[in-house]
PDB file of C-alpha atoms in Angstrom:
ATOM      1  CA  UNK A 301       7.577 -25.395  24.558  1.00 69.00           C
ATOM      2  CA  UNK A 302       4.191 -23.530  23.423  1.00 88.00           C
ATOM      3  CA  UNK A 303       4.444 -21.721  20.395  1.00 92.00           C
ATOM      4  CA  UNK A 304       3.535 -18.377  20.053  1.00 95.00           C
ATOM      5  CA  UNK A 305       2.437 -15.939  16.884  1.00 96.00           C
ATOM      6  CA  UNK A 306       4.470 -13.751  15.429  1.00 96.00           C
ATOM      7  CA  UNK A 307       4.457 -10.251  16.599  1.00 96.00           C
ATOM      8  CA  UNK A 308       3.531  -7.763  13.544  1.00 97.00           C
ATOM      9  CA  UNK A 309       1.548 -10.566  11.771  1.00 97.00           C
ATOM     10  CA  UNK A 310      -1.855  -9.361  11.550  1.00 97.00           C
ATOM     11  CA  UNK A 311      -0.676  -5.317  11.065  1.00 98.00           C
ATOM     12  CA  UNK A 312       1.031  -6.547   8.418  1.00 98.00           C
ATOM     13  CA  UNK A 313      -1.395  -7.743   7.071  1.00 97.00           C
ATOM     14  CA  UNK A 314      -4.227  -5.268   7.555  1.00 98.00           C
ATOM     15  CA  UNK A 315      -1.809  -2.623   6.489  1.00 98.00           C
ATOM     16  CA  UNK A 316      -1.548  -4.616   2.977  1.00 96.00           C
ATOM     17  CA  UNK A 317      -5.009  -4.720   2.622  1.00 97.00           C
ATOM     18  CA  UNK A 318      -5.064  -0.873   3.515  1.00 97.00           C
ATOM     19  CA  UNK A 319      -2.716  -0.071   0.583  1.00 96.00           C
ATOM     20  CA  UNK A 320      -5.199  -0.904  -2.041  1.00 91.00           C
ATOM     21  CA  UNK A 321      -7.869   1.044  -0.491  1.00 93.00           C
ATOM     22  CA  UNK A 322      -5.029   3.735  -0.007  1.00 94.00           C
ATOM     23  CA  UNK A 323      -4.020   3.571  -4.232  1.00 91.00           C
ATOM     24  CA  UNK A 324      -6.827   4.844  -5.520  1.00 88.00           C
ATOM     25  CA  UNK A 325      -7.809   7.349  -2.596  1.00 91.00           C
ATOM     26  CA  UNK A 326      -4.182   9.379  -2.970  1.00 92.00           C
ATOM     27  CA  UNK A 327      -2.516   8.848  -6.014  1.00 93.00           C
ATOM     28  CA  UNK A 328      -1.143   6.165  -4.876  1.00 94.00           C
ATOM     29  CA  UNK A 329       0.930   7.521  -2.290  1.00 96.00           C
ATOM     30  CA  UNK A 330      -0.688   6.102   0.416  1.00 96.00           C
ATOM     31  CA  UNK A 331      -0.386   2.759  -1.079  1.00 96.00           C
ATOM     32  CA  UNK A 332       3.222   2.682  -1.353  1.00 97.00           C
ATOM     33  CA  UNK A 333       3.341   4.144   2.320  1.00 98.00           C
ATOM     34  CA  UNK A 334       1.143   1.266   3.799  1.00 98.00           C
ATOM     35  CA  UNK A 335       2.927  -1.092   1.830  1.00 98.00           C
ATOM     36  CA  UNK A 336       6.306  -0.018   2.549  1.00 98.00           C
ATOM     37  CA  UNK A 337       5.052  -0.143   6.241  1.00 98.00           C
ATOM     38  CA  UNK A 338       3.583  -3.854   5.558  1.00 98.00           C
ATOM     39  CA  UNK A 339       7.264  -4.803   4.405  1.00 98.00           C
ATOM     40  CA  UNK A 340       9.358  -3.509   6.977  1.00 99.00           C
ATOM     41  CA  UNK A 341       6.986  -5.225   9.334  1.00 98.00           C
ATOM     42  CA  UNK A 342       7.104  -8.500   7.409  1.00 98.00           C
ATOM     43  CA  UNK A 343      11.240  -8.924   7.026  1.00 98.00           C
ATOM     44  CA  UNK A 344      11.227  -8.029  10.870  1.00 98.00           C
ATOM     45  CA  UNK A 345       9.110 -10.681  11.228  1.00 98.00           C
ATOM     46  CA  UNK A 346      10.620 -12.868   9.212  1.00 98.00           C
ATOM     47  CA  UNK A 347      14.003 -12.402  11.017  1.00 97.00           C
ATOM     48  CA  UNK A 348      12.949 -13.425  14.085  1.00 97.00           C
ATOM     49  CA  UNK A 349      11.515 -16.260  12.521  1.00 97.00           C
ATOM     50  CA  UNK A 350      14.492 -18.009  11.018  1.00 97.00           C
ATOM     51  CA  UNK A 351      16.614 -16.923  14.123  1.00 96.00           C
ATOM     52  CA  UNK A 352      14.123 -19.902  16.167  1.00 94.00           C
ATOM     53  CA  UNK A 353      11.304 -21.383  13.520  1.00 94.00           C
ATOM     54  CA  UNK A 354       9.851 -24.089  16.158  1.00 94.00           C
ATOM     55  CA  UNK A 355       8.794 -21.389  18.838  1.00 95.00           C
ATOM     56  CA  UNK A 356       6.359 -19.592  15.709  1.00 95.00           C
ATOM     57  CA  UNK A 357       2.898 -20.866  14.201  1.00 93.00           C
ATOM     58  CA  UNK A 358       2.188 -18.254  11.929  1.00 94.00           C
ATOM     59  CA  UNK A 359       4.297 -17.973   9.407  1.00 96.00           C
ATOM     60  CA  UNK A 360       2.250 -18.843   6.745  1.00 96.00           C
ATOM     61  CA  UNK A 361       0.757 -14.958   7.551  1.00 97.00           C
ATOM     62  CA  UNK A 362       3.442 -13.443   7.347  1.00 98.00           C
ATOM     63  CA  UNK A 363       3.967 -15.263   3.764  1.00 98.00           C
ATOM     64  CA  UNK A 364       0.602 -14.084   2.508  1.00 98.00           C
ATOM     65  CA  UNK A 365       1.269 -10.585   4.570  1.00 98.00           C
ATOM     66  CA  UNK A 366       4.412 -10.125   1.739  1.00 98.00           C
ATOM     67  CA  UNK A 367       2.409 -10.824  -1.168  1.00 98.00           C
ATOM     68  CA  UNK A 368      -0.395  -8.721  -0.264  1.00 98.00           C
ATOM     69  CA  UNK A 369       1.897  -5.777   0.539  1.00 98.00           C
ATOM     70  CA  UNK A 370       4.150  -6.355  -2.469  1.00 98.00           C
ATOM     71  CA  UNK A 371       0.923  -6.286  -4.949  1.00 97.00           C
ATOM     72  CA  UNK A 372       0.243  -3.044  -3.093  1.00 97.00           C
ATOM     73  CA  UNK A 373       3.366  -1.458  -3.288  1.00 97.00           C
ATOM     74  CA  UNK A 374       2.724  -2.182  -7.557  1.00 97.00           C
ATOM     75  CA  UNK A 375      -0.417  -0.795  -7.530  1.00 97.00           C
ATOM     76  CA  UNK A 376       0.748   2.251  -5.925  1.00 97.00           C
ATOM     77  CA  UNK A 377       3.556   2.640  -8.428  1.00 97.00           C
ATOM     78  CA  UNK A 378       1.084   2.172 -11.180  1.00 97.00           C
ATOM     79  CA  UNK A 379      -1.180   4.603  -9.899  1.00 96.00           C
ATOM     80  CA  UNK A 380       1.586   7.389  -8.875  1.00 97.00           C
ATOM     81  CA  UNK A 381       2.846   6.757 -12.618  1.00 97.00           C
ATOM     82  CA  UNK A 382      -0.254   7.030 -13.881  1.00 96.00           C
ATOM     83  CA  UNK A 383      -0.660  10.231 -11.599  1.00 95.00           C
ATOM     84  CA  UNK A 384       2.129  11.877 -13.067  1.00 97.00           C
ATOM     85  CA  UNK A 385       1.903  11.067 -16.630  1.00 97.00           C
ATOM     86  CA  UNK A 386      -1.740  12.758 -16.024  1.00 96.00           C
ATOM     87  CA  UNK A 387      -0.339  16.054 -14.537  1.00 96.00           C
ATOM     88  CA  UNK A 388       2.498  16.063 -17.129  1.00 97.00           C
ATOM     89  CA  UNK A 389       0.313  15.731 -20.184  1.00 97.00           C
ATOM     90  CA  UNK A 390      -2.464  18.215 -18.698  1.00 95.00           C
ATOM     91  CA  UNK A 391       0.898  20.727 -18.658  1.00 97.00           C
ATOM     92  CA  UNK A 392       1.160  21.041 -14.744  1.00 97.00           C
ATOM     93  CA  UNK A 393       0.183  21.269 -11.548  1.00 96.00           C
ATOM     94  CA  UNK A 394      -2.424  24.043 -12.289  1.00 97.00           C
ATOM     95  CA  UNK A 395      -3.545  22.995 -15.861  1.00 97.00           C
ATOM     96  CA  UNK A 396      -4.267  19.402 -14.261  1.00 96.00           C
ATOM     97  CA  UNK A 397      -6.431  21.285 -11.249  1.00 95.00           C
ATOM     98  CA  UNK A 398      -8.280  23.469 -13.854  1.00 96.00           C
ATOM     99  CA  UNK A 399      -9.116  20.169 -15.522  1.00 94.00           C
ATOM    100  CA  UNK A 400     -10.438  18.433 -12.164  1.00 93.00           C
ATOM    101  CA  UNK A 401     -12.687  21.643 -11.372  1.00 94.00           C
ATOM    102  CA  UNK A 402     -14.098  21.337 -14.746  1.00 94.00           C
ATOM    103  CA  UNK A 403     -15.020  17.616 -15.099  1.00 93.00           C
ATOM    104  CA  UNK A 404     -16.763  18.201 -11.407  1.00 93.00           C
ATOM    105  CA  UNK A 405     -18.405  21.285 -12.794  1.00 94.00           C
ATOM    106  CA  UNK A 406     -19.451  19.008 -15.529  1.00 94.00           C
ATOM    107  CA  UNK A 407     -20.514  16.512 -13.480  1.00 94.00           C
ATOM    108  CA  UNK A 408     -22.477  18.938 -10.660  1.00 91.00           C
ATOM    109  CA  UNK A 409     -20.016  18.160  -8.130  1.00 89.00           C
ATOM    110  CA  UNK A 410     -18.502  20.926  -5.741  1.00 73.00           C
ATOM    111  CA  UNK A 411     -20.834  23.785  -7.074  1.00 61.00           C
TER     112      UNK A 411
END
């Protein structure tokens, strides 16, 4: 019997690499939603793989898929945290936006 390739191999693993990009980009909520994606695709994966391991060849991506979307899914913790913590100490929602408008101004951004 041939074998064939897992199903949600390679999205799993493109949507890892997407939740790094996705960290820094949205305050890390995109990383934690590609991530989360990433995992749910990997544990379906590997499900189907222990139910019949000899008809699959690419496990080993769906491996490195899980630690790639795991290191994500940190990274977008850390950078939601971090996220917070910044709108906490600036004293809110607005006082954090007042502060982003004035380090563009600063900058010559958005004028």
């Amino acid at each position: 019997m041939e074998q064939q390739k897992l199903p949600n191999a390679t999205i799993a693993l493109i949507l890892g690499i997407i939740s790094y990009i996705a960290c820094c980009c949205s305050m890390g909520i995109g990383g934690l939603l590609f991530s989360g994606i990433a995992l749910y695709l990997v544990n379906k994966d590997t499900n189907l793989y222990k139910e019949n391991p000899e008809l699959y060849s690419n496990f080993g991506q769906v491996k490195t898929a899980k630690i790639i979307a795991i290191i994500g899914l940190v990274l977008g913790v850390i950078a939601l945290g971090a996220s917070i913590f910044q709108i906490i100490s600036a004293g809110g929602w607005e006082a954090y936006q007042e502060q982003q408008q004035e380090a563009f101004r600063q900058l010559g951004i958005g004028e």
